[in-house]
mmCIF file of C-alpha atoms in Angstrom:
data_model
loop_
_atom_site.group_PDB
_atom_site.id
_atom_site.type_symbol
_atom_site.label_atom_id
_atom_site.label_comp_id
_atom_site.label_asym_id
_atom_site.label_seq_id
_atom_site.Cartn_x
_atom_site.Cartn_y
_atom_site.Cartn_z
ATOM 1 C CA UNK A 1 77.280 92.193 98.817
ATOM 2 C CA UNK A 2 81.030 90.876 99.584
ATOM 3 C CA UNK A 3 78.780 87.927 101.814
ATOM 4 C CA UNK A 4 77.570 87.120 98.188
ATOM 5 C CA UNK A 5 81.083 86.970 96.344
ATOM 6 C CA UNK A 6 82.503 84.150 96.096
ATOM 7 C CA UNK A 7 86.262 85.157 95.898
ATOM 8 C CA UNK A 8 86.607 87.513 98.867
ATOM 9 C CA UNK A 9 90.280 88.393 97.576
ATOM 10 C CA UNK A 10 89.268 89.434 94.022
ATOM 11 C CA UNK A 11 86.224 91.375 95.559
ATOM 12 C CA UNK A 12 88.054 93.697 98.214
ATOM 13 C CA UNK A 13 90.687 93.896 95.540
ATOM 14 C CA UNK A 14 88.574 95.288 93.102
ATOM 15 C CA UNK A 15 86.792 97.820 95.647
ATOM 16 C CA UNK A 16 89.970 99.140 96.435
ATOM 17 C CA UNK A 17 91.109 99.584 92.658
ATOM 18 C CA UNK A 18 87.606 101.567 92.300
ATOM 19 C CA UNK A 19 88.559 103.340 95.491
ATOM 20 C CA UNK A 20 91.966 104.274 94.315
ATOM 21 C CA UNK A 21 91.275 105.117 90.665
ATOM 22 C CA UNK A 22 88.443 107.127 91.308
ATOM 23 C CA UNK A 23 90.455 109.272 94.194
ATOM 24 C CA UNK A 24 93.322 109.696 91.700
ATOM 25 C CA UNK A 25 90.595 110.928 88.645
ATOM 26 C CA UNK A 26 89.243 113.032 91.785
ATOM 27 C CA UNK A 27 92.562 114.873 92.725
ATOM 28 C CA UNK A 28 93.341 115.193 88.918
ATOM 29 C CA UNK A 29 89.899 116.949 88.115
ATOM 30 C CA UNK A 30 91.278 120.214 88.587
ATOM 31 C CA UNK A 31 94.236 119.803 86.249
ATOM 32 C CA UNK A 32 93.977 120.681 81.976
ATOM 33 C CA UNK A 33 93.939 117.070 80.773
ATOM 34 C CA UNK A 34 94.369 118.546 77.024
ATOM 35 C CA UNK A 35 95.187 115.663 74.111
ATOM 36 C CA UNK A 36 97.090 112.567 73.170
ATOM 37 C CA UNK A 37 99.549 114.570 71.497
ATOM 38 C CA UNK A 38 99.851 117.043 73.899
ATOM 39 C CA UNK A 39 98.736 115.556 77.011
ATOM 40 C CA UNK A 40 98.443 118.372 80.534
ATOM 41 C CA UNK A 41 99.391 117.632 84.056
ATOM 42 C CA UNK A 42 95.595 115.816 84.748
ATOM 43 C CA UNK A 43 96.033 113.368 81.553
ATOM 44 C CA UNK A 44 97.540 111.233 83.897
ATOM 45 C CA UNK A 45 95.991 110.860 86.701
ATOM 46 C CA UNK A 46 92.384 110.784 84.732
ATOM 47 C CA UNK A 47 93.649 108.451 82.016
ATOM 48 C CA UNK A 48 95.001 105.761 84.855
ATOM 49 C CA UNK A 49 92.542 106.298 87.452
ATOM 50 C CA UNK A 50 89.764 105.218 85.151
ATOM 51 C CA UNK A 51 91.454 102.314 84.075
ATOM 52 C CA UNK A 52 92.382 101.724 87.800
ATOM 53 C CA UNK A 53 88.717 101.609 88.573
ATOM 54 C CA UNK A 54 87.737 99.750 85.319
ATOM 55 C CA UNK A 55 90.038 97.159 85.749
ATOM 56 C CA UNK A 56 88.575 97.242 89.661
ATOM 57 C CA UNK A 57 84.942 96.654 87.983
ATOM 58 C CA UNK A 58 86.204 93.512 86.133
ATOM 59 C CA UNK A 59 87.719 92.209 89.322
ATOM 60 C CA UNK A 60 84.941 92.843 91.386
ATOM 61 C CA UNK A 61 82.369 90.901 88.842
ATOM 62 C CA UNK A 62 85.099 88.537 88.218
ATOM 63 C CA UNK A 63 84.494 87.606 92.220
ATOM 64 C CA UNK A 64 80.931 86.557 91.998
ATOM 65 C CA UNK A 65 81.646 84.193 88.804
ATOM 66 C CA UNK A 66 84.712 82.666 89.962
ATOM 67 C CA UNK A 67 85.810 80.413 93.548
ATOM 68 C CA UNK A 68 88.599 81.497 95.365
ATOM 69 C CA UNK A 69 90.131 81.298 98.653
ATOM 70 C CA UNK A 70 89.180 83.112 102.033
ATOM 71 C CA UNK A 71 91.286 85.991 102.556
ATOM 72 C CA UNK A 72 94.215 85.041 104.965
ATOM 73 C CA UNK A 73 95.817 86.642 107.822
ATOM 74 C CA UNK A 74 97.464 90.264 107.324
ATOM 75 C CA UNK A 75 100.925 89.743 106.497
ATOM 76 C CA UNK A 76 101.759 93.550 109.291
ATOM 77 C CA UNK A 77 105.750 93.159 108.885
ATOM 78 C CA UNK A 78 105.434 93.650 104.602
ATOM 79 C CA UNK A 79 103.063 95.850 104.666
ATOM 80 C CA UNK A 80 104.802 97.974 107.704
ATOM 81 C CA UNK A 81 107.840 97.765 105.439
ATOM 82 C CA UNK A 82 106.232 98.686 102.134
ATOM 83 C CA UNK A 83 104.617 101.792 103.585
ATOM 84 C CA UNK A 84 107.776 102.600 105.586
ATOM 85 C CA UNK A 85 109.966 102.385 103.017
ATOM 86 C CA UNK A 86 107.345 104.503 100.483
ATOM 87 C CA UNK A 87 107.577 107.269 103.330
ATOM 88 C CA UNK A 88 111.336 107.026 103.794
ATOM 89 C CA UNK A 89 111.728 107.914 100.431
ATOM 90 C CA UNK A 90 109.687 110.841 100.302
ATOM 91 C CA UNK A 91 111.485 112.332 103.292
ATOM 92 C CA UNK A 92 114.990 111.391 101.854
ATOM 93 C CA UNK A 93 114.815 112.305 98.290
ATOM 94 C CA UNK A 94 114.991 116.158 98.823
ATOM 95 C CA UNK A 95 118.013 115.908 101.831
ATOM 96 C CA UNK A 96 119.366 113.585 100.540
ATOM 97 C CA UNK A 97 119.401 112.779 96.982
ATOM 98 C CA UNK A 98 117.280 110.426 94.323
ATOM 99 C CA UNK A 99 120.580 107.320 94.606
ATOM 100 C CA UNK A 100 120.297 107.508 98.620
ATOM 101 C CA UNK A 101 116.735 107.721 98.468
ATOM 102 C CA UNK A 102 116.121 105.180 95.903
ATOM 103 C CA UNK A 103 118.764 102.561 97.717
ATOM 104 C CA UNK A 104 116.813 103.056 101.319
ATOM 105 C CA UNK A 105 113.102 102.098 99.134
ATOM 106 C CA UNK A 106 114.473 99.303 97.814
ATOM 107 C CA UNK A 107 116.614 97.528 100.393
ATOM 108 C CA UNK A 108 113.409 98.408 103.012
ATOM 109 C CA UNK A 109 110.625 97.481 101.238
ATOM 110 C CA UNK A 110 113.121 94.161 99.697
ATOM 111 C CA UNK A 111 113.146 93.104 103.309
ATOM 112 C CA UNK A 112 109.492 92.929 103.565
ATOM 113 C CA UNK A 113 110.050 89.213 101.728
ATOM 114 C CA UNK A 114 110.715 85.868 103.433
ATOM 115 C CA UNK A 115 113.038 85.554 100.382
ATOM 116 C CA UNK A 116 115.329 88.764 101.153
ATOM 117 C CA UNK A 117 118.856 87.817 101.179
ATOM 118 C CA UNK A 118 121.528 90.308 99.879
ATOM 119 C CA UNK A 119 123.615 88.663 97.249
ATOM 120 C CA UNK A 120 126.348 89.720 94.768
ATOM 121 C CA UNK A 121 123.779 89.216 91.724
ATOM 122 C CA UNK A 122 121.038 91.151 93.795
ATOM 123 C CA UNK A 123 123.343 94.107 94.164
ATOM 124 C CA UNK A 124 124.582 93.923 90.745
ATOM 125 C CA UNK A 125 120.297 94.503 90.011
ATOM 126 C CA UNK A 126 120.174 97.132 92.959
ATOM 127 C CA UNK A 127 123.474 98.886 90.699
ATOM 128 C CA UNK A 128 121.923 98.521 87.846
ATOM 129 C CA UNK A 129 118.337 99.796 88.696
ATOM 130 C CA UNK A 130 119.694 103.120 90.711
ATOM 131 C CA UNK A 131 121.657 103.347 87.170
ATOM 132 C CA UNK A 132 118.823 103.174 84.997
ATOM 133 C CA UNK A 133 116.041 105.107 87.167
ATOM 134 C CA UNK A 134 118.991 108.370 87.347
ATOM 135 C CA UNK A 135 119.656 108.196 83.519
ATOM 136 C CA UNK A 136 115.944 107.851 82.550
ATOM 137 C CA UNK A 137 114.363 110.610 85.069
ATOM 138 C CA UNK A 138 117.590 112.750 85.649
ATOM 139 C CA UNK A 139 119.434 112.801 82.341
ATOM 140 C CA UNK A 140 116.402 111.588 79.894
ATOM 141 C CA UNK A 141 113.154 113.456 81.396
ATOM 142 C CA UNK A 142 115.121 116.276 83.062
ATOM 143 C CA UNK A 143 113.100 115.911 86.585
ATOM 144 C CA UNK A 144 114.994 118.798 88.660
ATOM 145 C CA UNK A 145 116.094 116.050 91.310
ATOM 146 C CA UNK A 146 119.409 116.092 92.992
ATOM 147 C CA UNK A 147 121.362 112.439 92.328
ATOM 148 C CA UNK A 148 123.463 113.127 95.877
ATOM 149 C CA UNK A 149 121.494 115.666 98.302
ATOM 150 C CA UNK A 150 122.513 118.157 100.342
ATOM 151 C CA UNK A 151 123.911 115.697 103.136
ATOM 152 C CA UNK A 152 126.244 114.216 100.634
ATOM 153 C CA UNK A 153 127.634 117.544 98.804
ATOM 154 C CA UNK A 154 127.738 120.346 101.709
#
């Protein structure tokens, strides 16, 4: 079938956008989805992992109807980066707090780019965005997450 396509990229992208969606809805199956108005811990993952695999579909018959380039060579240094940093979160945030965490995902999977350089207006952003993502899930939502960890306050 992907022999058939004739945009490669927009095929394999959709199959993994089915792939993904349809593993989140399957996770989230188990969880009350309830309403709207008073959505449950599976209304998530159910809502967005059917769109993730609709929008998947689209992309996928989108690829037979439309020409587009070969998929290219595996850019390994962004995508070890990406995933790196993605992990180096996950075992920071707890020791060592959501800023610390947040700073190592960013400035890790940054570097992934040809692009990176570190710049007064970039860190101004980087200031800005630690700022905004502790006020909004600390302060706003109440997520019980620690700004500074345990490394940072004894």
């Amino acid at each position: 079938m992907a022999a058939c396509a004739r945009n490669p990229k927009d095929f394999f992208a959709g199959v993994i956008y089915i792939a993904v969606g349809l593993v989140a809805v399957w996770i989230g199956r188990d969880y009350a989805t309830g309403t709207g108005s008073r959505m449950g811990p599976g209304y998530f993952p159910a809502v967005l992992g059917w769109l993730l695999a609709a929008f998947g579909v689209l992309s996928v018959l989108r690829s037979f109807v439309q020409d587009g380039s070969p998929i290219g060579t595996v850019a390994w240094k962004g995508l070890a980066l990406v995933a790196g940093s993605t992990v180096l979160f996950g075992l920071l945030l707890e020791s060592a707090g959501l800023i610390p965490a947040l700073l190592a995902l960013i400035l890790v999977s940054a570097a992934a780019s040809r692009m990176f350089r570190f710049e007064i207006r970039a860190a101004a952003g980087l200031v800005a965005l630690l700022a905004f993502c502790a006020l909004v899930f600390v302060k706003g939502l109440g997520v019980p997450m620690a700004l500074l960890g345990s490394w940072f306050t004894g």
